[in-house]
Coordinates of C-alpha atoms and ligand atoms in Angstrom, one line a residue:
Chain V
M183 CA 109.1 -72.2 25.2
E184 CA 106.1 -73.8 26.8
S185 CA 103.6 -72.5 24.4
E186 CA 105.3 -73.4 21.2
Q187 CA 102.3 -74.7 19.5
I188 CA 102.7 -77.0 16.6
S189 CA 99.8 -76.8 14.2
G190 CA 100.5 -78.9 11.3
E191 CA 104.2 -78.3 10.7
K192 CA 104.0 -74.6 11.6
E193 CA 105.2 -73.0 14.8
S194 CA 103.2 -70.0 15.9
V195 CA 105.1 -67.0 17.1
I196 CA 102.0 -65.0 18.1
C197 CA 98.9 -66.6 19.5
I198 CA 95.8 -64.6 20.4
S199 CA 92.8 -66.2 21.9
D200 CA 89.5 -64.8 23.1
L201 CA 90.8 -61.3 23.2
Y202 CA 88.4 -58.5 24.4
K203 CA 89.1 -54.8 24.7
S204 CA 86.8 -51.9 25.3
F205 CA 87.2 -48.2 26.0
G206 CA 84.3 -47.2 28.3
D207 CA 81.2 -48.1 26.5
L208 CA 83.0 -48.7 23.2
H209 CA 83.6 -52.4 22.7
V210 CA 86.4 -52.5 20.2
L211 CA 87.7 -56.1 20.2
K212 CA 85.1 -58.8 20.9
G213 CA 86.7 -62.2 21.0
V214 CA 89.6 -62.1 18.6
N215 CA 91.4 -65.4 17.9
L216 CA 94.5 -65.5 15.7
D217 CA 97.8 -67.3 15.2
I218 CA 100.7 -66.0 13.3
Y219 CA 103.2 -68.6 12.2
K220 CA 106.9 -68.3 11.9
G221 CA 108.1 -66.6 8.8
E222 CA 104.8 -65.6 7.4
N223 CA 103.3 -62.2 6.6
L224 CA 99.8 -61.9 7.9
V225 CA 97.7 -59.0 6.7
V226 CA 94.9 -57.7 8.9
L227 CA 92.3 -56.0 6.8
G228 CA 89.5 -54.0 8.1
R229 CA 87.7 -50.7 8.0
S230 CA 88.8 -47.6 9.8
G231 CA 88.1 -47.7 13.5
T232 CA 87.6 -51.5 13.8
G233 CA 90.5 -51.7 16.2
K234 CA 93.4 -52.8 14.1
S235 CA 95.8 -50.4 15.8
V236 CA 94.4 -51.4 19.2
L237 CA 95.2 -55.0 18.3
I238 CA 98.9 -54.4 17.6
N239 CA 99.1 -52.0 20.6
I240 CA 98.0 -54.9 22.7
L241 CA 100.6 -57.2 21.1
S242 CA 103.4 -54.8 21.9
G243 CA 102.2 -54.2 25.5
L244 CA 101.2 -50.6 24.9
L245 CA 97.6 -51.4 25.9
K246 CA 96.3 -54.0 28.3
P247 CA 93.6 -56.4 27.1
D248 CA 90.4 -56.7 29.2
S249 CA 90.4 -60.4 28.9
G250 CA 91.8 -63.2 26.8
T251 CA 95.4 -64.4 26.3
V252 CA 98.1 -62.9 24.1
M253 CA 101.2 -64.9 23.6
V254 CA 104.1 -63.5 21.8
L255 CA 107.2 -65.7 21.3
G256 CA 105.9 -67.9 24.1
E257 CA 105.4 -65.1 26.6
K258 CA 102.1 -63.8 28.0
V259 CA 102.4 -60.1 27.1
D260 CA 100.0 -58.7 29.7
H261 CA 101.5 -60.7 32.6
L262 CA 105.1 -59.8 32.2
T263 CA 107.2 -57.6 34.5
Q264 CA 108.5 -54.4 33.0
K265 CA 111.9 -55.9 32.6
A266 CA 110.7 -59.1 30.9
L267 CA 108.4 -57.0 28.7
D268 CA 111.3 -54.8 27.6
A269 CA 113.4 -57.9 26.8
L270 CA 110.5 -59.2 24.7
R271 CA 110.1 -55.8 23.0
L272 CA 113.6 -56.0 21.6
H273 CA 112.4 -58.8 19.4
I274 CA 109.4 -56.9 18.1
G275 CA 109.7 -54.1 15.5
F276 CA 106.9 -51.6 15.4
S277 CA 106.4 -49.4 12.4
F278 CA 103.9 -46.7 13.4
Q279 CA 101.1 -45.3 11.3
S280 CA 102.6 -41.9 11.7
S281 CA 106.2 -43.2 11.4
A282 CA 106.9 -41.6 14.8
L283 CA 110.4 -40.5 14.0
Y284 CA 112.0 -38.4 16.8
D285 CA 111.7 -34.9 15.5
S286 CA 114.6 -33.5 17.6
M287 CA 117.1 -36.0 16.1
N288 CA 118.4 -36.5 12.7
V289 CA 118.1 -39.8 10.8
R290 CA 121.3 -41.2 12.1
Q291 CA 120.5 -40.4 15.7
N292 CA 117.0 -41.8 15.3
L293 CA 118.6 -45.1 14.3
E294 CA 121.3 -45.0 16.9
F295 CA 119.0 -44.2 19.8
P296 CA 117.3 -47.6 20.3
L297 CA 120.6 -49.4 19.7
T298 CA 122.7 -47.5 22.1
M299 CA 120.0 -47.4 24.8
N300 CA 119.6 -51.1 24.7
V301 CA 123.0 -52.6 23.8
K302 CA 125.8 -51.4 26.0
N303 CA 129.5 -51.2 25.2
L304 CA 129.2 -50.9 21.4
T305 CA 132.2 -49.4 19.7
K306 CA 131.7 -46.4 17.4
M307 CA 132.5 -48.6 14.5
Q308 CA 129.8 -51.2 15.4
I309 CA 127.2 -48.5 15.7
K310 CA 128.1 -47.0 12.4
E311 CA 128.0 -50.4 10.7
A312 CA 124.6 -51.2 12.2
V313 CA 123.2 -47.8 11.1
E314 CA 124.5 -48.2 7.6
E315 CA 123.2 -51.8 7.3
A316 CA 119.7 -50.8 8.3
L317 CA 119.7 -47.7 6.1
N318 CA 120.9 -49.8 3.2
A319 CA 118.2 -52.3 3.8
V320 CA 115.6 -49.5 3.2
G321 CA 117.7 -47.9 0.4
L322 CA 118.1 -44.5 2.1
I323 CA 121.7 -44.4 3.0
D324 CA 122.0 -40.9 1.5
K325 CA 119.5 -39.4 4.0
M326 CA 121.7 -40.2 7.0
N327 CA 122.2 -36.7 8.2
Q328 CA 118.8 -35.2 7.3
M329 CA 116.2 -34.2 9.8
P330 CA 112.9 -36.1 9.8
S331 CA 111.0 -32.9 8.9
D332 CA 113.0 -32.8 5.6
L333 CA 111.8 -36.2 4.5
S334 CA 108.8 -37.2 2.4
G335 CA 106.1 -39.4 3.9
G336 CA 107.4 -42.5 2.1
Q337 CA 110.9 -41.8 3.2
R338 CA 109.8 -41.3 6.8
K339 CA 108.0 -44.7 6.7
R340 CA 111.1 -46.3 5.5
I341 CA 113.3 -44.7 8.1
G342 CA 110.8 -45.8 10.7
I343 CA 111.2 -49.3 9.4
A344 CA 115.0 -49.0 9.4
R345 CA 114.9 -47.9 13.0
T346 CA 113.2 -51.1 14.0
L347 CA 115.4 -53.2 11.9
I348 CA 118.5 -52.0 13.7
L349 CA 117.6 -54.3 16.6
K350 CA 117.1 -57.3 14.3
P351 CA 113.6 -58.1 15.4
Q352 CA 111.9 -61.5 14.9
I353 CA 108.5 -60.0 14.6
M354 CA 107.5 -56.9 12.7
L355 CA 104.3 -55.0 13.2
Y356 CA 103.4 -52.6 10.4
D357 CA 100.6 -50.2 11.1
E358 CA 99.2 -49.0 7.8
P359 CA 102.6 -48.9 6.0
T360 CA 101.1 -47.6 2.7
S361 CA 98.5 -45.1 3.9
G362 CA 98.8 -41.7 2.4
L363 CA 101.4 -42.7 -0.2
D364 CA 101.2 -42.6 -4.0
P365 CA 100.9 -46.0 -5.8
I366 CA 104.6 -46.2 -6.8
T367 CA 105.8 -45.5 -3.3
C368 CA 103.3 -48.0 -2.1
Y369 CA 104.8 -50.5 -4.4
E370 CA 108.3 -49.8 -3.1
I371 CA 107.1 -50.1 0.5
N372 CA 105.4 -53.4 -0.4
Q373 CA 108.7 -54.7 -1.9
L374 CA 110.5 -53.5 1.2
I375 CA 108.2 -55.5 3.5
R376 CA 108.9 -58.6 1.4
D377 CA 112.6 -57.9 1.4
V378 CA 112.6 -57.5 5.2
Q379 CA 110.7 -60.8 5.5
K380 CA 113.4 -62.6 3.5
K381 CA 116.5 -60.9 4.7
Y382 CA 115.7 -60.6 8.4
N383 CA 113.6 -63.8 8.5
T384 CA 110.7 -62.0 10.3
S385 CA 107.1 -62.9 10.9
S386 CA 105.0 -59.9 10.4
I387 CA 101.6 -58.5 10.9
I388 CA 100.6 -55.9 8.4
I389 CA 97.7 -53.7 9.1
T390 CA 96.1 -52.1 6.1
H391 CA 92.9 -51.3 4.3
D392 CA 94.8 -51.2 0.9
L393 CA 94.0 -54.3 -1.0
T394 CA 97.0 -54.0 -3.3
C395 CA 99.3 -53.9 -0.3
A396 CA 97.4 -56.9 1.2
K397 CA 97.8 -58.9 -2.0
E398 CA 101.4 -58.2 -2.5
T399 CA 102.7 -58.5 1.0
G400 CA 100.4 -61.0 2.6
D401 CA 100.9 -64.8 2.8
R402 CA 97.6 -64.9 4.6
I403 CA 94.8 -62.4 5.1
A404 CA 92.6 -61.9 8.1
M405 CA 89.4 -59.8 7.8
L406 CA 88.6 -57.9 11.0
F407 CA 85.0 -56.8 11.1
D408 CA 83.1 -55.5 14.1
G409 CA 85.7 -56.6 16.7
M410 CA 86.1 -60.2 15.3
F411 CA 87.9 -62.0 12.6
I412 CA 85.3 -63.1 10.1
K413 CA 87.6 -64.9 7.7
T414 CA 91.2 -65.9 7.4
G415 CA 93.0 -67.5 4.4
T416 CA 95.0 -66.5 1.4
F417 CA 93.9 -63.5 -0.6
D418 CA 92.0 -65.5 -3.1
E419 CA 90.4 -67.7 -0.5
V420 CA 89.2 -64.7 1.5
F421 CA 87.7 -62.8 -1.4
A422 CA 86.1 -65.9 -3.0
D423 CA 83.8 -65.9 0.1
S424 CA 80.4 -64.7 -0.8
D425 CA 79.9 -62.9 2.6
E426 CA 78.5 -59.5 1.8
R427 CA 80.8 -57.6 4.2
I428 CA 83.9 -59.1 2.5
Q429 CA 82.5 -58.5 -1.0
S430 CA 81.6 -54.9 -0.4
F431 CA 85.1 -54.3 1.0
Y432 CA 86.5 -55.7 -2.2
N433 CA 84.2 -53.9 -4.5
Y434 CA 84.6 -50.5 -3.0
N435 CA 88.4 -50.9 -3.4
F436 CA 88.2 -51.5 -7.1
T437 CA 85.1 -49.8 -8.5
K438 CA 86.2 -46.3 -7.4
Chain G
M168 CA 82.4 -61.7 28.6
T169 CA 82.9 -58.0 27.8
P170 CA 83.2 -56.2 31.2
K171 CA 80.5 -53.7 31.6
A172 CA 81.6 -50.0 31.8
K173 CA 81.4 -48.7 35.3
P174 CA 78.7 -46.1 36.0
Y175 CA 79.8 -42.7 37.2
I176 CA 80.0 -42.1 41.0
F177 CA 78.9 -38.4 40.9
S178 CA 78.7 -37.2 37.3
K179 CA 81.1 -37.4 34.4
G180 CA 82.7 -34.0 35.1
I181 CA 83.2 -34.4 38.8
D182 CA 84.4 -38.0 38.4
S183 CA 87.0 -37.0 35.8
Y184 CA 88.1 -34.1 38.0
F185 CA 88.9 -36.5 40.9
I186 CA 90.4 -39.0 38.5
G187 CA 92.7 -36.2 37.2
I188 CA 93.9 -35.4 40.7
Y189 CA 94.5 -39.1 41.4
E190 CA 96.4 -39.5 38.1
S191 CA 98.6 -36.5 38.8
Y192 CA 99.3 -37.9 42.2
V193 CA 100.4 -41.2 40.6
F194 CA 102.5 -39.2 38.1
V195 CA 104.3 -37.4 40.9
C196 CA 104.9 -40.7 42.8
R197 CA 106.2 -42.3 39.6
F198 CA 108.7 -39.4 39.4
F199 CA 110.0 -40.0 42.9
K200 CA 110.2 -43.7 42.4
Q201 CA 112.2 -43.4 39.2
V202 CA 114.4 -40.4 39.9
L203 CA 116.8 -42.5 42.0
Q204 CA 116.9 -45.6 39.7
R205 CA 119.4 -46.3 37.1
P206 CA 120.0 -45.3 34.3
F207 CA 120.4 -41.6 35.1
H208 CA 120.7 -40.1 31.6
F209 CA 123.2 -37.4 32.8
G210 CA 123.8 -36.2 29.3
Q211 CA 120.1 -35.6 28.8
I212 CA 119.8 -33.8 32.2
I213 CA 122.7 -31.5 31.2
D214 CA 121.1 -30.7 27.9
Q215 CA 117.8 -29.9 29.6
C216 CA 119.6 -27.7 32.2
Y217 CA 121.0 -25.8 29.3
E218 CA 117.6 -25.5 27.7
V219 CA 116.0 -24.3 30.9
G220 CA 118.8 -22.3 32.4
L221 CA 120.9 -20.6 29.8
K222 CA 118.0 -20.0 27.4
S223 CA 116.0 -18.2 30.1
L224 CA 118.9 -16.1 31.1
P225 CA 118.3 -13.1 28.9
L226 CA 114.6 -12.8 29.8
I227 CA 115.4 -13.2 33.5
T228 CA 118.1 -10.6 33.4
L229 CA 115.8 -8.1 31.8
T230 CA 112.8 -8.7 34.0
G231 CA 115.0 -8.9 37.2
F232 CA 116.6 -5.6 36.3
V233 CA 113.4 -3.8 35.5
T234 CA 111.7 -5.1 38.6
G235 CA 114.6 -3.7 40.7
V236 CA 114.5 -0.3 39.1
V237 CA 110.7 0.0 39.1
F238 CA 110.2 -1.3 42.6
T239 CA 112.8 1.1 43.9
K240 CA 111.3 4.0 42.1
Q241 CA 107.8 3.3 43.3
S242 CA 108.9 2.7 46.9
R243 CA 110.9 5.8 47.2
T244 CA 107.9 8.2 47.2
S245 CA 106.3 6.4 50.1
L246 CA 109.6 6.2 52.1
E247 CA 110.4 9.8 51.5
V248 CA 107.2 10.8 53.1
F249 CA 108.6 9.4 56.4
G250 CA 112.1 10.7 55.5
A251 CA 113.3 7.2 55.4
A252 CA 114.7 7.0 51.9
S253 CA 118.0 5.7 53.3
W254 CA 116.1 2.5 54.2
L255 CA 115.6 1.7 50.5
P256 CA 118.5 -0.8 50.1
A257 CA 117.3 -2.8 53.1
L258 CA 113.7 -2.8 52.0
I259 CA 114.5 -3.7 48.4
S260 CA 116.9 -6.5 49.3
I261 CA 114.3 -8.1 51.6
A262 CA 111.6 -7.7 49.0
L263 CA 113.7 -9.1 46.2
V264 CA 115.3 -12.0 47.9
R265 CA 112.3 -13.1 49.9
A266 CA 109.5 -12.6 47.4
L267 CA 110.1 -10.9 44.1
G268 CA 113.1 -12.9 42.8
P269 CA 111.6 -16.3 43.3
L270 CA 108.2 -15.3 42.2
V271 CA 109.3 -13.4 39.0
T272 CA 111.6 -16.2 38.1
A273 CA 108.9 -18.9 38.6
L274 CA 106.3 -17.0 36.6
I275 CA 108.7 -16.4 33.7
C276 CA 109.8 -20.0 33.7
A277 CA 106.2 -21.2 33.9
G278 CA 105.5 -19.2 30.8
K279 CA 108.7 -20.0 28.9
V280 CA 109.8 -23.4 30.1
G281 CA 106.5 -24.9 31.2
S282 CA 104.8 -24.2 28.0
S283 CA 107.6 -25.5 25.9
I284 CA 107.8 -28.7 27.9
G285 CA 104.1 -29.1 27.6
A286 CA 104.1 -28.5 23.8
E287 CA 107.2 -30.7 23.2
L288 CA 106.0 -33.7 25.1
G289 CA 102.5 -33.1 23.8
S290 CA 103.6 -33.3 20.2
M291 CA 105.8 -36.3 21.0
K292 CA 102.7 -38.0 22.5
V293 CA 100.4 -37.1 19.6
S294 CA 102.9 -38.2 16.9
E295 CA 103.4 -41.6 18.7
Q296 CA 107.0 -40.8 19.5
I297 CA 106.5 -41.6 23.2
D298 CA 104.9 -45.0 22.2
A299 CA 107.9 -45.5 19.8
M300 CA 110.3 -45.1 22.7
E301 CA 108.3 -47.5 24.8
V302 CA 108.1 -50.3 22.2
S303 CA 111.9 -50.0 21.7
A304 CA 112.3 -50.8 25.4
I305 CA 113.3 -47.3 26.4
N306 CA 111.5 -45.9 29.4
P307 CA 110.1 -42.7 28.1
F308 CA 109.1 -41.5 31.5
K309 CA 112.6 -41.7 32.7
Y310 CA 114.2 -40.3 29.5
L311 CA 111.7 -37.4 29.0
V312 CA 110.0 -36.6 32.3
V313 CA 112.6 -37.4 35.0
T314 CA 115.3 -35.5 33.1
R315 CA 113.2 -32.4 32.5
V316 CA 111.8 -32.2 36.0
T317 CA 115.3 -32.7 37.5
A318 CA 116.6 -29.9 35.3
T319 CA 113.9 -27.4 36.2
T320 CA 114.2 -28.3 39.9
L321 CA 118.0 -27.6 39.7
M322 CA 117.9 -24.5 37.5
V323 CA 115.0 -22.4 38.9
P324 CA 116.7 -21.8 42.3
I325 CA 119.9 -20.7 40.6
L326 CA 117.9 -18.5 38.2
S327 CA 116.0 -17.1 41.1
L328 CA 119.1 -16.1 43.1
Y329 CA 120.5 -14.6 39.9
C330 CA 117.2 -12.7 39.4
S331 CA 117.4 -11.3 42.9
L332 CA 121.0 -10.2 42.3
V333 CA 120.2 -8.5 39.0
G334 CA 117.2 -6.9 40.7
L335 CA 119.5 -5.4 43.4
L336 CA 121.8 -4.1 40.7
G337 CA 118.8 -2.4 39.0
S338 CA 117.8 -1.0 42.3
Y339 CA 121.4 0.2 42.9
V340 CA 121.4 2.0 39.6
N341 CA 118.3 3.9 40.6
V342 CA 119.4 4.6 44.2
H343 CA 122.8 5.7 43.0
A344 CA 121.2 8.1 40.5
N345 CA 119.0 9.7 43.2
E346 CA 120.8 9.4 46.5
N347 CA 124.4 9.0 45.2
T348 CA 124.9 6.0 47.5
S349 CA 128.1 4.1 46.9
F350 CA 128.1 0.5 45.6
A351 CA 129.7 -0.9 48.7
H352 CA 127.4 1.0 51.0
F353 CA 124.3 -0.1 49.1
F354 CA 125.1 -3.8 49.2
Q355 CA 126.4 -3.6 52.8
N356 CA 123.1 -2.1 53.8
G357 CA 121.1 -4.5 51.7
F358 CA 122.8 -7.7 52.7
A359 CA 122.9 -6.8 56.4
T360 CA 119.1 -7.2 56.6
I361 CA 119.0 -10.6 54.9
S362 CA 119.1 -13.5 57.2
F363 CA 120.1 -17.1 56.5
L364 CA 116.5 -18.1 56.8
D365 CA 115.6 -15.6 54.1
V366 CA 118.0 -17.1 51.6
F367 CA 117.1 -20.6 52.7
T368 CA 113.4 -20.0 52.3
A369 CA 114.0 -18.4 48.9
V370 CA 116.0 -21.3 47.7
F371 CA 113.6 -23.9 49.1
K372 CA 110.7 -22.0 47.6
S373 CA 112.4 -21.9 44.2
I374 CA 113.1 -25.6 44.4
V375 CA 109.3 -26.2 44.9
F376 CA 108.5 -23.8 42.1
G377 CA 111.0 -25.5 39.7
F378 CA 109.6 -28.9 40.5
T379 CA 106.1 -27.6 39.9
I380 CA 107.0 -26.1 36.6
G381 CA 108.7 -29.3 35.4
I382 CA 106.1 -31.8 36.6
I383 CA 103.1 -29.9 35.4
G384 CA 104.5 -29.3 32.0
C385 CA 105.4 -32.9 31.7
Y386 CA 102.1 -34.1 33.1
K387 CA 100.1 -32.0 30.7
G388 CA 102.3 -32.9 27.7
Y389 CA 102.4 -36.6 28.6
N390 CA 98.7 -36.8 28.8
A391 CA 97.9 -34.6 25.8
S392 CA 94.9 -35.8 23.8
Q393 CA 95.2 -36.7 20.2
G394 CA 95.4 -34.1 17.4
T395 CA 97.2 -30.9 17.0
Q396 CA 94.6 -29.2 19.3
G397 CA 95.8 -31.4 22.1
V398 CA 99.3 -30.0 21.9
G399 CA 98.2 -26.4 22.2
K400 CA 95.9 -27.3 25.0
A401 CA 98.6 -29.1 26.9
A402 CA 101.0 -26.1 26.6
N403 CA 98.3 -23.6 27.6
Q404 CA 97.0 -25.7 30.5
A405 CA 100.5 -26.2 31.8
V406 CA 101.2 -22.5 32.0
V407 CA 97.8 -21.7 33.7
L408 CA 98.0 -24.5 36.2
T409 CA 101.6 -23.8 37.0
M410 CA 101.0 -20.1 37.7
F411 CA 98.1 -20.9 39.9
L412 CA 100.0 -23.5 41.9
V413 CA 103.1 -21.2 42.2
F414 CA 100.9 -18.6 43.9
V415 CA 99.3 -21.1 46.2
E416 CA 102.7 -22.5 47.1
E417 CA 104.1 -19.0 47.7
L418 CA 101.3 -18.4 50.2
V419 CA 101.7 -21.6 52.1
I420 CA 105.5 -21.3 52.3
V421 CA 105.4 -17.7 53.5
Q422 CA 102.9 -18.7 56.2
V423 CA 105.0 -21.6 57.3
S424 CA 108.3 -19.6 57.3
N425 CA 106.7 -16.8 59.3
W426 CA 105.5 -19.4 61.7
I427 CA 109.0 -20.8 62.0
K428 CA 110.5 -17.4 62.6
F429 CA 108.0 -16.7 65.3
F430 CA 109.3 -19.6 67.4
Ligands
LIG597 N1 93.4 -45.1 24.0 C1 92.1 -45.1 23.5 N2 91.1 -44.6 24.3 C2 89.8 -44.6 23.9 N3 89.4 -45.0 22.7 C3 90.3 -45.5 21.9 C4 91.7 -45.6 22.3 N4 92.4 -46.1 21.2 C5 91.5 -46.4 20.3 N5 90.3 -46.1 20.7 C6 89.0 -46.3 19.9 O1 89.0 -47.6 19.4 C7 88.5 -47.7 18.1 C8 89.5 -48.4 17.2 O2 90.7 -47.6 17.1 P1 91.9 -48.0 16.2 O3 92.9 -46.9 16.2 O4 92.4 -49.4 16.6 O5 91.3 -48.1 14.7 P2 91.9 -48.6 13.4 O6 91.3 -49.8 13.0 O7 93.4 -48.6 13.6 O8 91.5 -47.5 12.4 P3 92.4 -46.7 11.3 O9 92.4 -47.5 10.1 O10 91.7 -45.4 11.1 O11 93.8 -46.5 11.9 C9 88.3 -46.2 17.7 O12 86.9 -46.0 17.7 C10 89.0 -45.4 18.7 O13 88.3 -44.2 18.9
LIG598 MG1 95.0 -47.4 13.0

């Protein structure tokens, strides 16, 4: 891997520099720079509509950047052939804001689908074991034969995470894992994110505007504001900053 | 550093109209490029054939039969004026096989199949399921679009021949009740007037209709805009555009086939 950058002792798995992205007249990302190191959970905090989802869509190759470089596991995402991009995507797990479970399939089929489509010649037994392992990891083995429409929001999120775990990703991208969930379910999801980090040894980006989630899951926090990262550091470091934009984000979260 | 947004060439509306045409052209090209590439997803194609074919069968049977009966009933009065009621089987066969069968089938499938494809893919798009496929290294175009378009292209011709046959049966019921023509006589009379070119054109036409139904449904669904409104709009636009295109294609194919016959 040519781009394996050693900064201090840490090896970065994602390296974004000078990233720009706009839609027509709307400039969403305006010069984003960010490194994610191996094994860490990085939380991206920011208000609605600041381009958090756009950022991880670029990381997974769903959107093309206007300019700048995006390296994931040493590959330039926007310069890959379809085949190479697909190979890279097998190492990236993507948990969608809306869970994105396949409505027409039950939970088991949802999990089997990415596995059987990407890994050929698996025996029935191997598939079954993989599905059970992933479902056990999220604690929902008893929902195996249910349809997504019969699950609660929190359960759907977890099944969505299980579906990405089945391919044993090195990088996890969580888009608002706790949005729309009650505090107890949020807590469980936060625990799950930590468990996944330990058990699967992943590096993750967690997108959220929920400070509790940020505090519990993040090793490092990056504040996205107006298309740029205005501050990165640990939770306490970031919110010790007297910058008005950061302070108001913090205050609104806890005074309401 | 941020690239400036391009100004419009004509106006926003006209530009997006031409962009739409270009995008659908790209969509069609993408289909032809991917349809012959591995993997073929045969299982999925068969599932879709079942969805398109078998599930439309009751509706096609009913409409085909009614078309046959009504068309015979209405034509009789005109033919009787000339004392030519015995020509009914010939007339009806030609009308059904050449025009009515394919057209009725295409319109019904546009309504039933086109809208359901548009809505299904539309809701998959809106709920990020298509993106989810893409990020798990599955080609959603291949898995969703190519299989559906293949299925409609295969099934609509079969349904349309079937529709013509059921229509003839309906016509026979009416003719038998009025003129007491025998079954064998009716069909002998009817089939004698149908040429190979007629059947060939009908099948060809239905292939074009089937392709149109599939590709428009998929295009509209695949490009549905966000929100639940986008899903309804995709389904609706798929039906309207497909019906319009089916009539245009009918007109063109009839012209061309007449021209071929002439030479
Ligand atoms: N495909 C697209 N085409 C046009 N505009 C887009 C597209 N995707 C996103 N945008 C715009 O980019 C901006 C950022 O969107 P994004 O979804 O990244 O926000 P977000 O930070 O994830 O917000 P939220 O917390 O609400 O999910 C929004 O103004 C949105 O309208
Ligand atoms: Mg978002």
